[in-house]
Coordinates of C-alpha atoms in Angstrom, one line a residue:
Y12 CA -0.1 0.0 0.0
E13 CA 2.3 2.7 -1.3
Q14 CA -0.1 5.7 -1.4
Q15 CA 0.4 8.0 1.4
P16 CA -2.4 10.0 2.9
H17 CA -1.5 13.3 1.2
D18 CA -1.4 11.5 -2.2
I19 CA -5.2 10.6 -1.9
D20 CA -7.8 12.9 -3.3
F21 CA -10.7 12.2 -1.1
T22 CA -13.1 14.1 -3.2
A23 CA -12.3 13.0 -6.9
E24 CA -13.6 10.1 -8.7
H25 CA -10.7 8.0 -9.9
P26 CA -10.8 5.0 -12.4
D27 CA -9.3 2.9 -9.6
A28 CA -11.8 3.8 -6.9
Y29 CA -14.9 1.7 -6.6
L30 CA -17.9 2.3 -4.5
V31 CA -19.1 0.1 -1.7
D32 CA -22.0 -2.1 -2.9
G33 CA -23.7 -4.5 -0.4
H34 CA -24.9 -4.1 3.1
M35 CA -24.6 -0.3 3.2
P36 CA -24.7 2.6 0.7
A37 CA -21.2 3.7 -0.5
V38 CA -22.1 7.3 -0.1
T39 CA -24.6 9.4 1.9
E40 CA -25.2 13.1 1.6
K41 CA -27.4 15.5 3.4
G42 CA -27.2 19.3 3.3
D43 CA -24.7 21.7 1.8
L44 CA -21.3 20.7 3.2
D45 CA -19.3 23.7 1.8
A46 CA -21.8 26.2 2.9
E47 CA -22.1 24.8 6.5
L48 CA -18.3 24.6 6.8
A49 CA -18.0 28.2 5.7
A50 CA -20.6 29.3 8.3
S51 CA -18.9 27.4 11.1
A52 CA -17.1 29.2 13.9
V53 CA -14.7 26.3 14.3
V54 CA -13.5 23.8 11.7
V55 CA -11.5 20.6 12.1
D56 CA -10.0 19.1 8.9
A57 CA -7.8 16.0 9.7
E58 CA -6.5 12.9 8.0
Y59 CA -6.0 9.5 9.9
T60 CA -4.5 6.3 8.8
T61 CA -4.6 2.7 10.3
P62 CA -2.3 -0.1 9.4
E63 CA -3.3 -3.5 8.1
E64 CA -4.0 -6.2 10.8
H65 CA -3.6 -9.9 10.1
H66 CA -5.7 -12.8 11.4
N67 CA -3.7 -15.1 13.7
P68 CA -5.9 -16.7 16.3
M69 CA -4.0 -19.2 18.6
E70 CA -6.0 -22.1 17.0
P71 CA -4.8 -22.6 13.5
H72 CA -7.2 -22.7 10.5
A73 CA -7.8 -26.5 9.9
A74 CA -10.4 -28.8 8.4
T75 CA -11.1 -32.5 7.7
A76 CA -13.1 -33.6 4.6
R77 CA -14.4 -36.9 3.7
W78 CA -17.1 -38.5 1.5
D79 CA -19.5 -40.9 3.0
A80 CA -22.0 -42.7 0.8
G81 CA -22.0 -39.9 -1.7
R82 CA -22.3 -37.2 1.0
L83 CA -19.6 -34.6 1.8
E84 CA -18.8 -34.2 5.5
V85 CA -16.4 -31.5 6.7
I86 CA -15.2 -31.3 10.3
D87 CA -14.0 -27.6 10.7
S88 CA -13.5 -24.7 12.9
N89 CA -15.8 -22.0 11.6
Q90 CA -18.2 -19.2 12.5
G91 CA -21.3 -20.7 10.9
A92 CA -21.7 -24.3 9.7
T93 CA -24.6 -23.5 7.3
W94 CA -22.7 -20.5 5.9
V95 CA -19.7 -22.9 5.0
V96 CA -22.2 -25.4 3.6
G97 CA -23.6 -22.9 1.2
D98 CA -20.1 -21.6 0.1
L99 CA -18.8 -25.2 -0.5
A100 CA -22.0 -26.3 -2.3
K101 CA -21.5 -23.4 -4.7
L102 CA -17.8 -23.9 -5.3
F103 CA -18.2 -27.6 -6.0
S104 CA -21.7 -27.5 -7.7
L105 CA -23.3 -29.7 -5.0
D106 CA -26.7 -29.9 -3.6
P107 CA -26.5 -28.3 -0.2
A108 CA -28.4 -31.2 1.3
S109 CA -25.5 -33.5 0.3
V110 CA -23.0 -31.4 2.3
R111 CA -22.7 -31.6 6.1
V112 CA -20.4 -29.3 8.1
R113 CA -19.7 -29.8 11.8
S114 CA -18.0 -27.2 13.9
E115 CA -18.7 -27.9 17.5
H116 CA -15.7 -26.2 19.0
V117 CA -14.0 -23.0 17.6
G118 CA -10.8 -21.5 19.1
G119 CA -11.4 -18.0 18.0
G120 CA -12.8 -16.6 14.8
F121 CA -12.9 -12.8 14.8
G122 CA -14.2 -12.7 11.2
S123 CA -11.5 -15.0 9.6
K124 CA -13.3 -18.3 9.8
G125 CA -15.6 -18.5 6.9
V126 CA -14.6 -20.5 3.8
R127 CA -10.9 -20.2 3.2
A128 CA -8.3 -22.1 1.2
H129 CA -7.9 -25.0 3.5
Q130 CA -11.4 -26.3 3.4
V131 CA -11.4 -26.0 -0.4
A132 CA -8.0 -27.9 -0.6
A133 CA -9.4 -30.6 1.8
V134 CA -12.5 -31.2 -0.3
M135 CA -10.5 -31.2 -3.5
A136 CA -8.0 -33.7 -2.1
A137 CA -10.7 -35.9 -0.5
T138 CA -12.6 -36.0 -3.8
V139 CA -9.5 -37.0 -5.8
L140 CA -8.1 -39.5 -3.2
Q141 CA -11.4 -40.9 -2.0
R142 CA -10.2 -40.9 1.6
P143 CA -10.3 -38.4 4.5
V144 CA -7.9 -35.5 4.2
R145 CA -7.0 -33.0 6.9
V146 CA -5.5 -29.6 5.9
V147 CA -3.9 -27.3 8.5
L148 CA -2.7 -23.9 7.6
T149 CA 0.9 -22.9 8.9
R150 CA 1.6 -19.6 10.6
R151 CA 3.3 -18.4 7.5
Q152 CA 0.3 -19.2 5.4
M153 CA -2.0 -17.4 7.7
F154 CA -0.6 -14.1 6.3
S155 CA -1.8 -14.8 2.8
L156 CA -4.7 -17.1 3.1
A157 CA -6.7 -16.2 6.3
G158 CA -7.6 -12.7 5.3
Y159 CA -6.8 -9.5 7.1
R160 CA -8.0 -6.0 7.9
S161 CA -7.2 -3.5 5.1
P162 CA -5.2 -0.4 5.9
T163 CA -7.4 2.7 5.8
A164 CA -6.8 6.3 5.0
Q165 CA -9.6 8.6 6.3
R166 CA -10.4 12.2 6.2
V167 CA -12.8 13.9 8.8
R168 CA -14.0 17.4 8.4
L169 CA -16.1 18.8 11.2
G170 CA -17.7 22.2 11.5
A171 CA -19.3 23.6 14.6
D172 CA -20.8 26.7 16.2
A173 CA -18.8 28.3 19.0
D174 CA -20.9 26.2 21.5
G175 CA -19.9 23.0 19.8
R176 CA -23.0 22.2 18.0
L177 CA -22.1 20.4 14.6
R178 CA -23.1 22.2 11.5
A179 CA -21.0 20.0 9.1
L180 CA -19.8 16.4 9.4
E181 CA -17.8 14.7 6.6
H182 CA -16.2 11.3 7.0
R183 CA -14.5 9.8 3.9
A184 CA -12.6 6.5 4.0
V185 CA -10.5 4.6 1.5
S186 CA -9.5 0.9 1.9
L187 CA -7.9 -1.5 -0.5
T188 CA -9.0 -4.8 -2.0
S189 CA -7.7 -7.3 -4.4
T190 CA -8.2 -7.6 -8.1
V191 CA -10.2 -10.8 -7.8
H192 CA -12.8 -10.0 -5.2
E193 CA -14.1 -6.8 -3.8
F194 CA -14.1 -6.4 0.0
V195 CA -14.7 -3.1 1.6
E196 CA -13.7 -1.9 5.1
P197 CA -16.7 0.5 5.7
S198 CA -15.0 2.8 8.1
A199 CA -17.3 5.8 7.4
G200 CA -20.3 3.7 8.3
V201 CA -20.1 4.5 12.1
A202 CA -20.5 8.3 11.5
R203 CA -23.9 7.6 10.1
V204 CA -25.0 6.7 13.6
M205 CA -23.0 8.6 16.1
Y206 CA -23.6 12.4 15.6
D207 CA -25.9 14.6 13.4
A208 CA -25.2 17.8 11.6
D209 CA -27.0 20.1 9.2
A210 CA -24.7 18.9 6.4
H211 CA -23.8 15.2 6.8
H212 CA -21.7 13.5 4.1
T213 CA -19.9 10.1 4.3
A214 CA -18.2 7.9 1.7
N215 CA -16.5 4.5 1.7
R216 CA -14.3 3.9 -1.3
V217 CA -12.0 1.0 -2.2
V218 CA -8.9 0.7 -4.5
R219 CA -8.1 -2.5 -6.3
L220 CA -4.5 -3.6 -5.9
D221 CA -2.5 -6.7 -6.5
V222 CA -2.7 -7.9 -2.9
P223 CA -4.6 -10.8 -1.1
T224 CA -8.2 -10.1 -0.4
P225 CA -9.0 -8.5 2.9
T226 CA -11.8 -9.9 5.0
F227 CA -14.0 -9.2 8.1
M228 CA -12.0 -8.6 11.3
R229 CA -13.7 -7.9 14.6
A230 CA -15.7 -4.7 14.3
P231 CA -15.1 -4.4 10.6
G232 CA -15.4 -0.7 9.7
E233 CA -16.3 0.4 13.2
A234 CA -12.8 -0.2 14.6
P235 CA -10.7 2.0 12.3
G236 CA -13.7 4.4 11.6
S237 CA -14.4 5.0 15.3
F238 CA -10.7 5.9 15.8
A239 CA -10.8 8.6 13.2
L240 CA -14.2 10.1 14.1
E241 CA -13.5 10.1 17.9
A242 CA -10.1 11.6 17.5
A243 CA -11.5 14.3 15.3
L244 CA -14.2 15.0 18.0
D245 CA -11.4 15.4 20.5
E246 CA -9.7 18.0 18.3
L247 CA -12.9 19.9 17.9
A248 CA -13.4 19.9 21.7
E249 CA -10.0 21.3 22.2
K250 CA -10.6 24.0 19.6
C251 CA -14.0 25.0 21.1
G252 CA -12.7 24.9 24.7
I253 CA -15.4 22.4 25.6
D254 CA -15.1 19.2 27.7
P255 CA -14.9 16.2 25.3
I256 CA -17.8 14.5 27.1
E257 CA -20.0 17.6 27.0
L258 CA -19.3 18.1 23.3
R259 CA -20.5 14.7 22.5
L260 CA -23.6 15.0 24.6
R261 CA -24.5 18.4 22.9
N262 CA -24.4 16.5 19.6
E263 CA -26.6 13.5 20.6
P264 CA -29.1 12.7 17.7
D265 CA -32.7 12.2 18.3
R266 CA -33.1 9.8 15.2
G267 CA -30.6 8.2 12.9
P268 CA -28.5 11.1 11.3
V269 CA -28.7 9.5 7.9
S270 CA -31.6 7.1 8.0
G271 CA -34.0 9.3 10.0
L272 CA -35.3 6.2 11.7
P273 CA -35.9 6.1 15.5
F274 CA -33.4 4.5 17.9
V275 CA -34.8 1.4 19.6
G276 CA -32.5 2.3 22.5
R277 CA -29.6 4.8 22.8
N278 CA -28.2 5.0 26.3
L279 CA -24.8 6.6 25.3
T280 CA -25.4 9.6 27.6
A281 CA -25.9 7.3 30.6
C282 CA -22.7 5.5 29.6
F283 CA -20.7 8.8 29.6
R284 CA -22.2 10.1 32.8
E285 CA -21.7 6.7 34.8
G286 CA -18.3 6.3 33.3
A287 CA -17.2 9.8 34.2
R288 CA -18.3 9.3 37.7
R289 CA -16.5 6.0 38.2
F290 CA -13.4 7.2 36.4
G291 CA -13.2 10.5 38.3
W292 CA -13.3 12.5 35.1
A293 CA -14.3 15.8 36.7
D294 CA -11.0 15.7 38.8
R295 CA -8.7 15.6 35.8
D296 CA -6.5 18.5 34.5
P297 CA -7.3 18.6 30.8
R298 CA -4.2 20.7 29.9
P299 CA -1.6 18.6 28.0
G300 CA 2.0 18.2 29.2
L301 CA 1.4 19.2 32.9
R302 CA 0.6 16.2 34.9
R303 CA 3.7 14.2 35.8
D304 CA 4.7 11.1 37.9
G305 CA 8.4 11.2 37.9
R306 CA 9.6 10.9 34.3
W307 CA 6.1 10.0 33.2
L308 CA 3.7 12.5 31.6
L309 CA 0.1 11.6 32.4
G310 CA -2.9 12.1 30.2
T311 CA -6.6 11.0 30.3
G312 CA -9.1 10.6 27.4
T313 CA -12.5 9.3 26.4
A314 CA -14.2 8.0 23.3
A315 CA -17.7 6.8 22.2
A316 CA -18.4 3.4 20.8
S317 CA -21.3 1.9 18.8
F318 CA -22.0 -1.3 17.0
P319 CA -25.2 -2.7 15.3
S320 CA -27.3 -5.2 17.3
G321 CA -29.6 -6.7 14.8
A322 CA -31.0 -10.2 14.4
A323 CA -31.1 -12.6 11.4
P324 CA -33.4 -15.5 10.7
S325 CA -32.6 -18.8 12.4
T326 CA -34.1 -22.1 13.0
A327 CA -34.0 -24.4 16.1
T328 CA -35.5 -27.7 17.3
A329 CA -36.5 -28.4 20.9
T330 CA -37.2 -31.9 22.1
A331 CA -38.9 -32.9 25.4
H332 CA -37.8 -36.4 26.7
P333 CA -39.9 -38.7 29.0
D334 CA -37.3 -38.3 31.8
G335 CA -38.1 -34.5 32.0
T336 CA -35.0 -33.3 30.2
F337 CA -34.9 -31.2 27.0
T338 CA -32.5 -31.1 24.1
V339 CA -32.1 -28.0 21.9
R340 CA -30.4 -28.2 18.5
I341 CA -29.2 -25.1 16.6
S342 CA -26.5 -24.4 14.2
A343 CA -24.9 -21.8 16.4
A344 CA -21.2 -21.3 16.8
D345 CA -19.3 -20.7 20.0
I346 CA -16.1 -18.8 19.0
G347 CA -15.0 -18.1 22.5
T348 CA -17.9 -15.8 23.4
G349 CA -19.6 -18.4 25.7
A350 CA -22.5 -19.0 23.4
R351 CA -23.0 -22.5 24.5
T352 CA -23.3 -21.5 28.1
A353 CA -25.5 -18.5 27.2
L354 CA -27.9 -20.6 25.1
T355 CA -28.2 -23.1 27.8
L356 CA -29.3 -20.4 30.2
V357 CA -31.7 -19.0 27.6
A358 CA -33.2 -22.5 27.0
A359 CA -33.5 -23.2 30.8
D360 CA -35.3 -19.9 31.3
A361 CA -37.6 -20.5 28.4
F362 CA -38.5 -24.1 29.6
Q363 CA -38.6 -22.9 33.3
V364 CA -36.4 -25.7 34.4
P365 CA -32.8 -25.9 36.0
T366 CA -29.9 -25.8 33.6
E367 CA -29.0 -29.4 34.3
R368 CA -32.2 -30.6 32.7
V369 CA -31.3 -28.9 29.3
R370 CA -28.7 -30.0 26.8
V371 CA -27.8 -27.6 23.9
R372 CA -26.2 -29.0 20.9
I373 CA -24.6 -26.6 18.4
G374 CA -22.3 -26.4 15.4
D375 CA -23.9 -28.8 13.0
S376 CA -25.4 -27.8 9.6
D377 CA -27.9 -30.8 9.9
F378 CA -29.6 -28.8 12.7
G379 CA -30.9 -26.4 10.0
P380 CA -30.0 -22.8 8.9
A381 CA -29.0 -20.2 11.6
M382 CA -27.2 -16.9 11.9
I383 CA -23.3 -17.1 11.9
A384 CA -21.3 -16.0 14.9
G385 CA -20.6 -12.5 13.7
G386 CA -21.9 -9.0 13.7
S387 CA -22.8 -9.2 17.3
M388 CA -26.0 -10.9 16.2
G389 CA -25.4 -14.5 17.2
T390 CA -26.8 -14.7 20.7
R391 CA -29.9 -12.5 19.9
S392 CA -30.7 -14.5 16.7
W393 CA -30.2 -17.9 18.2
S394 CA -32.0 -17.1 21.5
W395 CA -35.1 -15.8 19.5
A396 CA -35.2 -19.1 17.8
I397 CA -34.7 -21.1 20.9
T398 CA -37.4 -19.3 22.9
S399 CA -39.8 -19.6 20.0
A400 CA -39.4 -23.4 19.9
A401 CA -39.6 -23.7 23.6
A402 CA -42.8 -21.7 23.7
E403 CA -44.5 -24.0 21.2
L404 CA -43.2 -27.1 22.9
R405 CA -44.5 -25.9 26.3
E406 CA -47.9 -25.3 24.8
R407 CA -48.0 -28.9 23.5
L408 CA -46.9 -30.2 26.8
A409 CA -49.5 -28.1 28.7
M410 CA -52.2 -30.0 26.8
G411 CA -51.3 -33.0 28.7
A412 CA -49.7 -35.0 25.8
E413 CA -47.9 -38.1 26.9
I414 CA -44.2 -38.1 25.8
P415 CA -43.2 -41.1 23.7
P416 CA -39.8 -42.7 24.1
E417 CA -38.4 -40.7 21.2
G418 CA -39.6 -37.5 22.7
I419 CA -41.7 -34.7 21.3
T420 CA -39.9 -32.3 18.9
V421 CA -41.0 -29.0 17.5
R422 CA -39.1 -26.7 15.1
S423 CA -39.0 -22.9 15.0
D424 CA -38.1 -20.5 12.2
T425 CA -37.9 -16.8 13.1
T426 CA -37.8 -15.6 9.4
A427 CA -41.3 -14.2 9.4
A428 CA -41.1 -12.6 13.0
I429 CA -37.7 -10.8 12.0
G430 CA -39.2 -9.7 8.7
A431 CA -42.1 -8.1 10.5
L432 CA -39.9 -5.9 12.7
A433 CA -40.4 -2.1 12.1
P434 CA -37.4 -0.3 10.5
A435 CA -35.3 1.3 13.2
E436 CA -31.8 2.0 14.3
R437 CA -30.7 -0.9 16.5
H438 CA -27.3 -0.6 18.1
S439 CA -25.4 -1.1 21.3
F440 CA -23.4 1.9 22.7
G441 CA -20.5 2.4 25.0
A442 CA -18.1 5.0 26.5
Q443 CA -14.4 4.4 27.0
F444 CA -12.0 6.1 29.5
A445 CA -8.3 5.8 29.7
E446 CA -5.4 7.1 31.8
V447 CA -2.1 6.8 29.9
A448 CA 1.4 7.5 30.8
V449 CA 4.2 8.5 28.4
D450 CA 7.9 8.4 29.1
A451 CA 9.0 11.9 28.2
A452 CA 12.5 10.6 27.3
T453 CA 11.8 7.4 25.4
G454 CA 8.2 7.8 24.2
E455 CA 7.2 4.5 25.9
V456 CA 3.4 4.4 26.4
R457 CA 1.7 2.5 29.3
V458 CA -2.1 2.3 29.8
R459 CA -2.5 2.7 33.5
R460 CA -6.4 2.6 33.8
M461 CA -9.1 1.7 31.4
L462 CA -12.8 1.7 31.9
G463 CA -15.6 0.7 29.5
I464 CA -19.3 1.4 30.2
F465 CA -21.7 -0.3 27.8
A466 CA -25.4 -0.3 27.0
A467 CA -25.4 -3.7 25.5
G468 CA -29.0 -4.8 26.2
R469 CA -29.9 -7.6 28.4
I470 CA -26.9 -9.4 29.7
V471 CA -27.5 -13.2 29.6
N472 CA -24.3 -14.3 31.5
P473 CA -22.4 -11.6 33.5
L474 CA -19.3 -13.8 33.7
T475 CA -18.8 -14.3 30.0
A476 CA -20.0 -10.8 29.2
R477 CA -17.3 -9.4 31.4
N478 CA -14.7 -11.8 29.9
Q479 CA -15.6 -10.3 26.5

């Protein structure tokens, strides 16, 4: 990635610049940006860059493939068994019903564990050799075959009145992709949720280069995009002479700044107020370069966070057994988030029985389609399917039906229910606080304290939530 930030024209349309197409618009525009910037008492115009980051979870990418009576079976570590079934079926022109993927245990995913070269190679070799084949990527291969986060170059322009109210907000982001597949790091997307302005312009653009294809990495778009946007907000707060938290609170939107849709919940203000209280924000000296601890310069900072919290259609089956126990089957993936434990708690709550009477089985495509572990939508999507199945099963049991030896099984599908949801902005929010020390002589940086306050909805399991 040889282009430097000053080489990039963020406003021009280049032949090698492609617009995002997919889950969000490439460009959004509202209001007259130039006019509002010209009328602003304070303007910030800054460029930010983030480096590429490579996927290297401790568990390697590995898969075993075998053919059994004309059916392909893949034992894998992935973020969604039915997702991998669909991709393998397309790649090898197979009926999805003739493919089974099992992924009961996953040692970390972070966006990298969809279909990669190792599953494809395993299926190819098993097909040719007609015997089980296992393929494991080496650490060296991880840097070219497992995907990575694209570097970004971002420009943020903010214009505000003297009291810090935003009149203009522009966030433009450029990322790279390969020449064989388009993947976009949508860094400007977070600005469409966080703050409103009379003129609000955002753009995600991508440049095709002769490099490996990037992929999802935890908080794709939001991670580098929040860094640029929140850093620019801090610059604006300093220029306006306003506390960084107060500046953010003054620009809290009532509705989606771009969509105009209502927020289902937006407790960012509460996160900042509670975080400031716990962190001791009011006692800090905001002036730079004055607070010292021996050779260390001390500073404090804050930033806001947001991530979508949607739900996707999923199916689940629930079985009541004669001995009073229940079995739930769902193609969920536990990628280290504690999903298996959380879903057991959800199921026990839905059946109104102790957890020891519930068994949850996950990670098998034969259980039916379900949302992948990604986009912070897994637990919500899977829990919805499980509670729906449990409710129907309890209704049947309430009628006094005798449970046969094989049990009574019901199947849920949340597709219609999710499709009936009213359009809205659905997100989780958070506020971060940090105290950092910098060695004045060497530049060494140490994070002394860090606090995160999150409005994440209902917490299913406090232990695993805190671990996350």
